[in-house]
Coordinates of C-alpha atoms in Angstrom, one line a residue:
Chain B
M1 CA 10.4 -12.2 27.9
P2 CA 8.7 -9.0 29.0
G3 CA 5.0 -9.5 30.0
T4 CA 3.7 -7.0 27.4
E5 CA 2.1 -9.7 25.1
P6 CA -1.4 -10.9 25.8
H7 CA -0.4 -14.6 25.7
T8 CA 3.0 -15.1 27.2
D9 CA 2.4 -18.9 27.6
L10 CA 2.6 -20.4 24.1
S11 CA 2.7 -24.1 25.1
L12 CA 0.3 -26.4 23.3
I13 CA -2.0 -26.8 26.2
A14 CA -2.3 -23.0 26.6
L15 CA -3.0 -22.7 22.9
F16 CA -5.7 -25.3 23.2
L17 CA -7.3 -23.7 26.2
A18 CA -7.2 -20.2 24.6
A19 CA -9.0 -21.5 21.5
H20 CA -12.7 -20.9 20.7
W21 CA -14.9 -23.8 21.7
V22 CA -15.6 -24.7 18.0
V23 CA -11.9 -25.0 17.4
K24 CA -11.6 -27.0 20.6
L25 CA -14.3 -29.3 19.4
V26 CA -12.6 -29.7 16.0
M27 CA -9.2 -30.4 17.8
I28 CA -10.8 -33.0 20.1
G29 CA -12.6 -34.7 17.2
L30 CA -9.4 -34.8 15.1
A31 CA -7.4 -36.2 18.0
G32 CA -10.1 -38.9 18.4
A33 CA -10.0 -39.6 14.7
S34 CA -6.2 -40.0 14.9
I35 CA -6.5 -42.4 17.8
W36 CA -9.2 -44.4 15.9
S37 CA -7.3 -44.5 12.7
W38 CA -4.1 -45.7 14.4
A39 CA -6.1 -48.4 16.2
I40 CA -7.5 -49.6 12.9
I41 CA -4.1 -49.5 11.3
I42 CA -2.5 -51.6 14.1
N43 CA -5.3 -54.1 14.2
K44 CA -5.6 -54.4 10.5
S45 CA -1.9 -54.9 9.9
I46 CA -1.8 -57.6 12.6
A47 CA -4.9 -59.3 11.2
L48 CA -3.7 -59.2 7.6
R49 CA -0.3 -60.6 8.5
G50 CA -2.0 -63.4 10.5
V51 CA -4.3 -64.2 7.6
A52 CA -1.4 -64.3 5.1
K53 CA 0.6 -66.6 7.4
R54 CA -2.4 -69.0 8.0
M55 CA -3.1 -69.1 4.3
D56 CA 0.6 -70.1 3.7
D57 CA 0.3 -72.8 6.4
F58 CA -2.9 -74.2 5.0
E59 CA -1.5 -74.3 1.4
D60 CA 1.4 -76.3 2.7
Q61 CA -1.0 -78.7 4.5
F62 CA -3.3 -78.9 1.5
W63 CA -0.6 -79.9 -1.0
S64 CA 1.2 -82.2 1.4
G65 CA -0.8 -85.2 0.1
Q66 CA -2.9 -85.5 3.2
S67 CA -6.4 -86.8 2.7
L68 CA -9.0 -84.1 2.3
D69 CA -11.4 -85.7 4.7
E70 CA -8.8 -85.8 7.4
L71 CA -8.0 -82.2 6.8
Y72 CA -11.7 -81.4 7.0
R73 CA -12.1 -83.2 10.2
G74 CA -9.2 -81.2 11.7
L75 CA -10.7 -77.8 10.7
M76 CA -14.3 -78.5 11.1
N77 CA -14.8 -77.2 14.6
K78 CA -12.6 -74.2 14.4
T79 CA -13.2 -70.7 13.3
N80 CA -11.5 -70.5 10.0
D81 CA -10.4 -67.7 7.7
G82 CA -8.7 -67.5 4.3
F83 CA -8.3 -70.8 2.4
A84 CA -9.4 -72.8 5.4
A85 CA -12.8 -71.1 5.4
L86 CA -13.2 -71.8 1.7
F87 CA -12.2 -75.4 2.1
V88 CA -14.5 -76.0 5.0
A89 CA -17.5 -74.4 3.2
A90 CA -16.9 -76.5 0.0
M91 CA -16.3 -79.7 1.9
T92 CA -19.5 -79.2 4.0
E93 CA -21.5 -78.9 0.8
W94 CA -19.7 -81.9 -0.7
R95 CA -20.4 -84.1 2.3
R96 CA -24.0 -82.9 2.5
A97 CA -24.5 -84.3 -1.0
F98 CA -23.3 -87.7 0.2
E99 CA -25.4 -87.7 3.3
G100 CA -28.7 -87.3 1.4
S101 CA -30.0 -89.3 -1.6
G102 CA -28.0 -89.8 -4.7
S103 CA -30.1 -87.4 -6.7
A104 CA -28.2 -84.5 -5.0
F105 CA -25.2 -85.1 -7.2
A106 CA -26.9 -83.6 -10.3
S107 CA -26.0 -79.9 -9.7
L108 CA -23.4 -80.3 -7.0
Q109 CA -20.7 -78.6 -9.1
T110 CA -22.8 -75.5 -9.4
R111 CA -23.6 -75.4 -5.7
I112 CA -20.0 -75.8 -4.7
D113 CA -19.0 -72.9 -7.0
K114 CA -21.7 -70.7 -5.4
V115 CA -20.6 -71.6 -1.9
L116 CA -17.0 -70.8 -2.8
D117 CA -18.0 -67.4 -4.2
V118 CA -20.0 -66.6 -1.2
S119 CA -17.1 -67.5 1.1
I120 CA -14.7 -65.4 -0.9
S121 CA -16.9 -62.4 -0.7
R122 CA -17.4 -62.9 3.0
E123 CA -13.6 -63.1 3.6
I124 CA -13.0 -60.0 1.5
E125 CA -15.7 -58.2 3.4
R126 CA -14.1 -59.1 6.7
Q127 CA -10.7 -57.9 5.5
E128 CA -11.9 -54.7 4.1
S129 CA -14.0 -53.8 7.1
K130 CA -13.1 -50.5 8.7
L131 CA -11.0 -49.5 5.7
L132 CA -13.8 -47.1 4.9
V133 CA -13.1 -45.3 8.2
L134 CA -9.5 -44.9 7.2
A135 CA -10.5 -43.6 3.8
T136 CA -12.9 -41.1 5.3
I137 CA -10.4 -39.8 7.8
A138 CA -7.8 -39.5 5.1
S139 CA -10.0 -37.5 2.8
V140 CA -12.1 -35.4 5.2
G141 CA -9.6 -34.8 8.0
P142 CA -7.8 -32.0 6.3
Y143 CA -11.1 -30.3 5.5
I144 CA -12.1 -30.5 9.2
G145 CA -8.8 -29.1 10.2
L146 CA -9.1 -26.3 7.7
F147 CA -12.5 -25.5 9.1
G148 CA -11.0 -25.2 12.5
T149 CA -8.2 -23.0 11.2
V150 CA -10.5 -20.7 9.3
F151 CA -12.8 -20.4 12.3
G152 CA -9.8 -19.7 14.6
I153 CA -8.5 -17.0 12.2
M154 CA -11.9 -15.5 12.0
T155 CA -12.2 -15.2 15.7
T156 CA -8.7 -13.8 15.8
F157 CA -9.5 -11.1 13.3
R158 CA -12.7 -10.3 15.2
S159 CA -10.7 -9.8 18.4
I160 CA -8.2 -7.7 16.5
A161 CA -11.0 -5.5 15.3
A162 CA -12.4 -5.3 18.8
S163 CA -9.1 -4.4 20.5
K164 CA -8.1 -2.0 17.6
N165 CA -4.5 -3.2 17.9
T166 CA -2.9 -4.7 14.9
S167 CA 0.5 -5.6 16.4
L168 CA 1.7 -9.0 15.4
A169 CA 1.9 -10.0 19.1
V170 CA -1.9 -9.7 19.3
V171 CA -2.5 -11.6 16.0
A172 CA 0.1 -14.4 16.4
P173 CA -1.4 -16.5 19.2
G174 CA -4.8 -16.7 17.6
I175 CA -3.3 -17.7 14.3
A176 CA -1.0 -20.2 15.9
E177 CA -3.9 -21.8 17.7
A178 CA -5.9 -21.9 14.5
L179 CA -3.0 -23.5 12.6
F180 CA -2.7 -26.1 15.4
A181 CA -6.1 -27.5 14.2
T182 CA -4.7 -28.1 10.7
A183 CA -1.6 -29.7 12.1
I184 CA -3.6 -32.2 14.1
A185 CA -5.7 -32.9 11.0
L186 CA -2.7 -33.5 8.8
A187 CA -1.1 -35.7 11.5
A188 CA -4.3 -37.8 11.5
A189 CA -4.9 -37.8 7.7
I190 CA -1.5 -38.6 6.4
P191 CA -1.0 -42.1 8.1
A192 CA -4.6 -42.9 7.4
N193 CA -4.1 -42.3 3.7
I194 CA -0.8 -44.2 3.5
F195 CA -2.2 -47.3 5.3
Y196 CA -5.5 -47.2 3.5
N197 CA -3.6 -47.6 0.2
K198 CA -1.5 -50.4 1.7
F199 CA -4.4 -52.3 3.1
V200 CA -6.5 -52.0 -0.1
R201 CA -3.6 -53.4 -2.1
D202 CA -3.0 -56.2 0.5
S203 CA -6.6 -57.3 0.6
G204 CA -6.7 -57.2 -3.2
K205 CA -3.8 -59.6 -3.3
I206 CA -5.5 -61.9 -0.8
Q207 CA -8.6 -61.8 -2.9
G208 CA -6.6 -62.9 -5.9
R209 CA -5.1 -65.8 -4.0
L210 CA -8.5 -66.9 -2.6
E211 CA -10.0 -66.9 -6.1
S212 CA -7.3 -68.9 -7.6
F213 CA -7.5 -71.4 -4.7
A214 CA -11.3 -71.6 -5.2
D215 CA -10.8 -72.4 -8.9
E216 CA -8.3 -75.1 -8.2
F217 CA -10.4 -76.7 -5.4
S218 CA -13.5 -76.5 -7.6
A219 CA -11.5 -78.3 -10.3
I220 CA -10.5 -81.0 -7.9
L221 CA -14.0 -81.5 -6.6
S222 CA -15.4 -81.5 -10.2
R223 CA -13.0 -84.4 -11.0
Q224 CA -14.2 -86.3 -8.0
I225 CA -17.8 -85.7 -9.0
D226 CA -17.2 -86.9 -12.5
K227 CA -15.4 -90.0 -11.2
H228 CA -18.3 -90.7 -8.9
N229 CA -20.8 -90.3 -11.7
A230 CA -18.8 -92.7 -14.0
G231 CA -18.7 -95.2 -11.1
D232 CA -22.5 -94.9 -10.7
R233 CA -23.0 -95.5 -14.4
T234 CA -20.7 -98.6 -14.5
R235 CA -22.5 -99.9 -11.5
G236 CA -25.9 -99.2 -13.2
A237 CA -24.7 -101.0 -16.4
A238 CA -23.6 -104.0 -14.3
Chain K
M1 CA -24.9 -50.6 21.1
A2 CA -23.5 -53.9 20.2
G3 CA -20.9 -52.3 18.0
K4 CA -19.8 -50.1 20.8
L5 CA -19.6 -53.1 23.1
A6 CA -17.5 -54.8 20.5
T7 CA -15.2 -51.8 20.2
L8 CA -14.8 -51.7 24.0
K9 CA -14.2 -55.4 24.0
S10 CA -11.6 -55.0 21.3
L11 CA -9.7 -52.6 23.5
I12 CA -8.9 -55.3 25.9
D13 CA -8.6 -58.1 23.4
W14 CA -5.0 -59.2 23.2
R15 CA -5.3 -60.2 19.5
Q16 CA -6.5 -56.7 18.6
P17 CA -4.4 -54.4 20.7
G18 CA -4.7 -51.5 18.2
G19 CA -7.0 -49.3 20.2
L20 CA -5.0 -49.5 23.4
L21 CA -1.7 -49.1 21.6
S22 CA -3.0 -46.1 19.6
A23 CA -4.3 -44.4 22.7
V24 CA -1.1 -44.9 24.6
G25 CA 0.9 -43.7 21.6
H26 CA -1.1 -40.6 21.2
V27 CA -0.9 -39.7 24.9
A28 CA 2.9 -40.2 24.7
L29 CA 3.0 -38.0 21.6
L30 CA 1.0 -35.3 23.3
V31 CA 3.2 -35.3 26.3
A32 CA 6.3 -35.2 24.1
S33 CA 4.9 -32.3 22.0
V34 CA 3.8 -30.4 25.0
A35 CA 7.4 -30.7 26.3
A36 CA 8.8 -29.8 22.9
F37 CA 6.6 -26.7 22.4
A38 CA 6.8 -25.6 26.1
S39 CA 8.4 -22.4 25.2
S40 CA 8.8 -20.6 21.9
K41 CA 11.9 -18.8 21.1
P42 CA 11.2 -15.1 20.6
F43 CA 12.7 -13.3 17.6
A44 CA 15.6 -10.9 18.3
P45 CA 14.0 -7.5 18.5
A46 CA 14.6 -5.6 15.3
T47 CA 15.5 -2.0 15.8
E48 CA 14.1 0.4 13.3
A49 CA 16.1 3.3 12.2
A50 CA 14.1 6.5 12.1
P51 CA 15.5 9.6 10.5
V52 CA 15.7 12.4 13.0
D53 CA 16.4 16.1 12.3
V54 CA 17.7 18.0 15.3
I55 CA 16.5 21.6 15.5
S56 CA 17.4 24.0 18.2
E57 CA 15.1 25.5 20.7
Q58 CA 15.3 28.8 18.9
Q59 CA 14.3 27.2 15.6
F60 CA 11.4 25.6 17.3
N61 CA 10.3 28.9 18.7
E62 CA 10.6 30.5 15.3
L63 CA 8.4 27.8 13.9
T64 CA 5.7 28.1 16.5
R65 CA 5.7 31.8 16.7
G66 CA 2.7 33.6 15.4
E67 CA 1.7 37.2 14.7
K68 CA 2.4 39.1 17.9
Q69 CA 0.5 42.3 17.2
G70 CA -2.6 40.5 15.9
V71 CA -5.9 41.5 17.3
K72 CA -7.5 38.7 19.3
L73 CA -11.0 37.9 18.0
P74 CA -13.6 36.8 20.4
E75 CA -13.9 33.6 18.6
P76 CA -10.9 31.9 16.9
R77 CA -11.1 31.4 13.2
V78 CA -9.2 29.5 10.6
R79 CA -7.5 31.7 8.1
A80 CA -9.4 31.5 4.8
D81 CA -8.8 33.3 1.5
R82 CA -12.0 32.5 -0.1
V83 CA -15.4 31.0 0.5
A84 CA -15.6 27.3 -0.1
E85 CA -18.0 26.2 -2.8
I86 CA -20.8 24.1 -1.4
Q87 CA -21.1 21.0 -3.6
K88 CA -24.2 19.2 -3.1
Q89 CA -24.3 15.7 -4.5
N90 CA -27.8 14.4 -4.9
D91 CA -28.3 10.7 -5.1
P92 CA -28.5 9.3 -8.7
G93 CA -32.0 9.5 -10.0
E94 CA -32.9 12.5 -7.9
A95 CA -33.5 15.9 -9.5
K96 CA -30.4 18.0 -9.9
K97 CA -32.1 21.0 -8.2
D98 CA -33.9 20.9 -4.9
V99 CA -37.5 21.6 -5.5
P100 CA -39.2 22.7 -2.4
A101 CA -42.0 20.5 -1.3
E102 CA -45.5 21.9 -1.5
P103 CA -46.3 23.3 1.9
A104 CA -49.0 21.7 3.9
K105 CA -52.1 23.9 3.7
S106 CA -52.7 24.0 7.4
E107 CA -49.3 25.4 8.2
P108 CA -48.1 28.9 7.4
P109 CA -46.3 28.6 4.1
K110 CA -43.2 30.6 4.5
A111 CA -41.5 28.5 7.2
E112 CA -40.1 25.8 4.9
I113 CA -39.5 27.5 1.6
E114 CA -36.9 29.9 2.8
K115 CA -34.1 29.9 0.4
P116 CA -30.6 29.6 1.7
E117 CA -29.1 33.1 1.8
P118 CA -26.1 33.6 -0.5
P119 CA -22.9 34.0 1.6
K120 CA -22.5 37.7 2.5
Q121 CA -18.8 37.9 2.2
V122 CA -18.9 37.2 -1.5
A123 CA -21.4 39.9 -2.1
A124 CA -19.4 42.4 0.0
V125 CA -16.1 41.8 -1.8
P126 CA -16.0 44.1 -4.9
P127 CA -15.4 42.1 -8.1
V128 CA -11.8 42.3 -8.8
R129 CA -10.8 42.3 -12.4
P130 CA -9.0 39.1 -13.2
P131 CA -5.4 39.5 -14.0
E132 CA -5.8 38.1 -17.5
L133 CA -8.0 41.0 -18.4
R134 CA -5.5 43.5 -17.1
A135 CA -2.8 41.9 -19.1
V136 CA -4.9 42.0 -22.3
R137 CA -5.5 45.7 -22.1
T138 CA -2.1 47.1 -22.2
P139 CA 0.0 45.6 -25.0
L140 CA -2.1 46.7 -28.0
P141 CA 0.4 46.4 -30.8
T142 CA 0.8 49.8 -32.5
P143 CA 0.5 49.7 -36.2
P144 CA 3.9 50.1 -37.9
E145 CA 4.5 53.5 -39.5
K146 CA 4.6 53.5 -43.2
P147 CA 8.3 53.4 -44.0
E148 CA 8.0 53.2 -47.8
E149 CA 6.8 56.7 -48.5
P150 CA 9.8 58.8 -47.7
E151 CA 11.9 56.4 -49.7
E152 CA 9.7 57.0 -52.7
E153 CA 10.1 60.7 -52.3
D154 CA 13.9 60.3 -52.2
A155 CA 13.8 58.2 -55.3
K156 CA 11.9 61.0 -57.0
A157 CA 14.3 63.6 -55.8
E158 CA 17.2 61.6 -57.0
L159 CA 15.9 61.5 -60.5
P160 CA 16.9 65.0 -61.7
K161 CA 20.4 64.5 -60.2
R162 CA 21.0 61.6 -62.5
Q163 CA 20.4 63.8 -65.5
P164 CA 23.7 64.6 -67.3
P165 CA 25.3 67.9 -66.2
K166 CA 24.7 70.8 -68.5
P167 CA 27.4 71.4 -71.1
E168 CA 29.7 74.2 -70.4
P169 CA 29.6 77.3 -72.5
K170 CA 31.5 76.8 -75.6
P171 CA 34.8 78.6 -76.0
E172 CA 35.2 80.8 -79.1
P173 CA 36.5 78.6 -81.9
K174 CA 39.5 79.8 -83.8
K175 CA 39.6 79.5 -87.6
E176 CA 42.5 77.2 -87.9
D177 CA 41.1 74.8 -85.5
L178 CA 37.7 75.0 -86.9
T179 CA 37.8 71.7 -88.8
K180 CA 39.5 70.1 -85.9
L181 CA 36.9 71.5 -83.6
L182 CA 34.1 70.4 -85.9
E183 CA 35.4 67.0 -85.9
E184 CA 35.8 67.0 -82.2
Q185 CA 32.3 68.4 -81.7
K186 CA 31.0 65.7 -83.9
R187 CA 32.7 63.0 -81.9
A188 CA 31.6 64.6 -78.7
E189 CA 28.0 64.8 -80.0
E190 CA 28.2 61.2 -80.9
Q191 CA 29.6 60.3 -77.5
L192 CA 26.9 62.4 -75.8
K193 CA 24.2 60.7 -77.8
A194 CA 25.5 57.2 -76.9
E195 CA 25.7 58.2 -73.3
E196 CA 22.2 59.6 -73.4
K197 CA 20.8 56.5 -74.9
R198 CA 22.6 54.3 -72.3
K199 CA 21.3 56.5 -69.5
A200 CA 17.7 56.3 -70.8
D201 CA 18.0 52.6 -70.9
E202 CA 19.2 52.5 -67.4
K203 CA 16.4 54.8 -66.2
L204 CA 13.9 52.6 -67.8
A205 CA 15.2 49.5 -66.1
A206 CA 15.4 51.4 -62.7
E207 CA 11.8 52.5 -63.1
K208 CA 10.7 49.0 -63.8
R209 CA 12.5 47.6 -60.8
K210 CA 11.1 50.4 -58.6
A211 CA 7.5 49.6 -59.7
E212 CA 8.0 46.0 -58.9
A213 CA 9.3 46.8 -55.4
E214 CA 6.5 49.2 -54.8
K215 CA 3.9 46.6 -55.8
K216 CA 5.5 44.1 -53.5
A217 CA 5.6 46.5 -50.6
R218 CA 2.0 47.4 -51.1
E219 CA 1.0 43.8 -51.1
E220 CA 2.9 43.2 -47.9
R221 CA 1.4 46.3 -46.2
E222 CA -2.1 45.2 -47.1
K223 CA -1.5 41.7 -45.8
R224 CA -0.2 43.0 -42.5
L225 CA -3.1 45.4 -42.1
K226 CA -5.5 42.5 -42.7
E227 CA -3.7 40.4 -40.0
Q228 CA -3.8 43.3 -37.5
A229 CA -7.5 43.8 -38.1
E230 CA -8.1 40.1 -37.5
A231 CA -6.1 40.2 -34.3
K232 CA -7.9 43.2 -33.0
K233 CA -11.2 41.6 -33.7
L234 CA -10.2 38.5 -31.7
E235 CA -8.9 40.7 -28.8
D236 CA -12.2 42.6 -28.8
A237 CA -14.1 39.4 -28.7
I238 CA -12.0 38.1 -25.8
R239 CA -12.3 41.3 -23.9
Q240 CA -16.0 41.4 -24.5
K241 CA -16.3 37.9 -23.2
L242 CA -14.3 38.6 -20.1
L243 CA -16.2 41.8 -19.4
T244 CA -19.5 40.1 -19.7
S245 CA -18.5 36.9 -17.8
R246 CA -19.9 36.6 -14.3
E247 CA -17.4 34.1 -12.9
A248 CA -16.2 35.0 -9.5
P249 CA -12.5 35.8 -9.4
S250 CA -10.6 32.6 -9.0
S251 CA -7.9 32.2 -6.4
S252 CA -6.3 29.2 -4.9
G253 CA -6.2 30.1 -1.2
A254 CA -7.5 28.3 1.7
T255 CA -11.2 27.9 1.8
A256 CA -13.8 28.0 4.5
A257 CA -17.4 29.0 5.0
Q258 CA -16.3 32.6 5.5
T259 CA -13.2 34.5 4.5
S260 CA -11.0 35.5 7.3
Q261 CA -7.7 37.3 6.9
Q262 CA -6.7 36.9 10.5
A263 CA -3.4 35.2 10.9
S264 CA -2.7 32.9 13.8
L265 CA -1.8 34.8 16.9
G266 CA 1.5 34.6 18.6
T267 CA 2.4 35.6 22.1
E268 CA 4.3 38.7 23.1
T269 CA 6.5 36.7 25.4
A270 CA 7.5 34.0 22.8
T271 CA 11.2 34.2 22.1
G272 CA 12.2 35.5 18.7
K273 CA 15.7 36.1 17.6
R274 CA 18.3 35.4 20.2
L275 CA 21.4 37.2 21.2
S276 CA 24.7 35.6 20.2
P277 CA 27.2 35.2 23.1
S278 CA 29.3 38.1 21.8
E279 CA 26.2 40.3 21.4
R280 CA 25.2 39.5 24.9
S281 CA 28.5 40.4 26.3
Q282 CA 28.4 43.6 24.2
L283 CA 25.1 44.6 25.7
V284 CA 26.2 43.8 29.3
G285 CA 29.4 45.8 28.6
L286 CA 27.3 48.7 27.4
L287 CA 25.1 48.6 30.5
T288 CA 28.0 48.3 32.9
E289 CA 29.8 51.1 31.2
Q290 CA 26.8 53.4 31.6
M291 CA 26.2 52.1 35.1
N292 CA 29.7 52.8 36.2
R293 CA 29.0 56.6 36.1
C294 CA 26.7 56.2 39.0
L295 CA 28.7 53.6 40.9
N296 CA 30.0 54.5 44.3
I297 CA 31.5 51.6 46.1
P298 CA 31.8 52.0 49.9
P299 CA 35.4 51.6 51.1
G300 CA 36.3 48.1 52.2
A301 CA 33.5 46.4 50.2
M302 CA 35.7 44.1 48.2
P303 CA 34.3 40.6 48.1
R304 CA 35.8 37.7 46.4
S305 CA 32.8 36.3 44.7
T306 CA 30.8 38.0 41.9
P307 CA 27.3 39.1 42.7
I308 CA 24.8 38.5 40.0
I309 CA 22.1 41.0 39.7
S310 CA 19.0 40.4 37.6
I311 CA 16.9 43.2 36.1
Q312 CA 14.0 43.5 33.8
L313 CA 14.4 46.1 31.1
S314 CA 11.9 47.7 28.8
R315 CA 12.6 48.4 25.2
D316 CA 13.6 51.9 25.8
G317 CA 16.1 50.9 28.4
A318 CA 14.1 51.7 31.5
I319 CA 14.2 49.2 34.4
I320 CA 10.7 47.7 34.9
G321 CA 11.6 45.0 37.4
G322 CA 14.4 44.5 39.9
P323 CA 17.2 44.8 40.3
T324 CA 17.4 41.8 42.6
L325 CA 20.4 39.9 43.8
T326 CA 20.2 36.3 42.7
N327 CA 23.0 34.9 44.8
P328 CA 23.2 36.5 48.3
R329 CA 26.1 35.3 50.4
N330 CA 27.4 35.7 53.9
E331 CA 30.7 37.2 52.8
A332 CA 32.5 40.2 54.2
G333 CA 31.8 43.2 52.0
Y334 CA 29.7 41.2 49.6
T335 CA 26.3 42.7 50.4
P336 CA 27.5 46.3 50.5
F337 CA 29.2 45.8 47.1
A338 CA 26.1 44.2 45.6
E339 CA 23.9 46.9 47.0
A340 CA 26.1 49.7 45.7
N341 CA 25.9 48.1 42.2
M342 CA 22.1 47.8 42.4
R343 CA 21.9 51.4 43.5
A344 CA 24.0 52.4 40.5
L345 CA 21.9 50.3 38.2
R346 CA 18.8 52.0 39.5
G347 CA 20.3 55.5 39.4
C348 CA 21.6 55.4 35.9
A349 CA 18.4 54.2 34.3
P350 CA 17.2 54.5 31.6
Y351 CA 20.0 53.1 29.5
R352 CA 20.7 53.8 25.9
I353 CA 20.4 50.6 24.0
P354 CA 21.4 50.5 20.3
A355 CA 18.7 49.8 17.8
R356 CA 20.4 46.6 16.6
F357 CA 19.4 44.9 19.8
M358 CA 15.7 45.7 19.4
D359 CA 14.7 42.6 17.4
S360 CA 16.1 40.3 20.1
Y361 CA 14.4 42.2 22.9
N362 CA 12.7 39.0 24.2
D363 CA 16.1 37.5 24.9
W364 CA 17.5 40.4 26.9
K365 CA 14.3 41.5 28.6
N366 CA 15.3 39.6 31.7
L367 CA 19.0 40.2 32.0
S368 CA 21.5 38.9 34.6
I369 CA 24.6 41.0 35.1
G370 CA 27.5 39.6 36.9
V371 CA 29.4 42.5 38.6
I372 CA 33.0 41.5 39.0
P373 CA 34.6 43.1 42.1
P374 CA 37.6 45.3 41.2
N375 CA 40.2 43.0 42.8
G376 CA 38.2 39.8 42.6

């Protein structure tokens, strides 16, 4: 290629180095956003897969006919998530009622329900953490890229006006570098958007499972409470 | 701060390898894309076809030639046929006319209020009657002559002709034929009477028709006269208007601040019409023919090559430059031969040059003549 064009080197690095500093800043920011969003995507998918697997395992254990107290003793000193967290929270409340005086039985059912609700919301919160970042990158990324592009084209046109040369060889590198910003933005925003949707749906599914488990477990505990109350009364009558 | 620490810790946490993986992946992608976009393939250069008209040098000279005999003015001017109108456009809201500001009392008043002088050229040019006016003047339609009157006279003259011819003098009647004659006369009289009656009827009808025709013709004439009078009135009005109008004569020439009829100047030395090859050989033939009368070649001066002698000629055939030998050689007899020819050229000047060569003078002003040796 003859050396008549002002930018003979059209590699990406040359494009980046030739850009205006605002455009450079936009490009760096978008590259950072892309790295961050992919980090979140990888971590989140690993975490969600782990939670789903542990929930399956716990369900198997729970319905295997094992004693609940035994199960509780096994889980008590671990950091738990999913069903295990709910189970431990509810069992802690249950056992606390037995440790104190008998009068604590009166509203035990209500307290257990409250504890279950709180644990569910804590679990969901943990699963949905950092999804907001993905959502922001997905929605705002293209705008930031567009800003970089517009700015780059603006500076290109200004330099065209200054050089009084309208040949396409003068215009093209500036526009290519400006469009590079949009390309980075799209590369960051598209996966962020796709995985954001996937994660929202996955965590919604987990929330449904947690709620149904909480209801079931609450029902079981309620039966135990009623049995205990009936025993108390027969003992009182005797 | 704590959040940042957690993020940094999460980078090296094996259970959350996302940050590390993502960074590594992006670096790999960047390297790959740099490699992929290392060079961009240029488009094949598109050649544009531009229409080109080829003109000869002569045509170009004809195009660029100006007026050779033009007088050179001290200051070059653009040719202009009329003075440009000065259109002043005031800003909206301003007065249409420029009202001179009141002069400050301390200053002498006449410095500012000087009105712009009207352009002199316009005043100097006598008002030319516009062509429309000239056209109007000539074709006044002449009123048509009255064609009806002679016809009328003719009709009157014809009237007596139509009257029956006079009866011939009667022959002397004989006695035996008297009764017969009487009878005949009676019949003839009856016939005559009938004829007379018929003729009278005819005459009456003719007179009636004639009166009608006359009436019609009169009406027509009156109408035409009226129309003519109206047309004349209109023409008079137009003429009056044109005469009293003060519009400057309009023309659509080039405009400038001053009129200037000076054409663009050409040079005397610019080439005009060129000689065709046959014309050139004719001219050279004419010159050599005239020159041969003065030619006296010294004996033995018979070179092989042809000396070419260049001369400058004036319009009337006199030599104003040269002759010079353009190709001197070291050949036996060459220089004497060439010098003899140059002497002859000088001696026979001025040459007669036909008038048809005059318009291409610029082409043959500097002429080279190749003198071919007799045996060469």
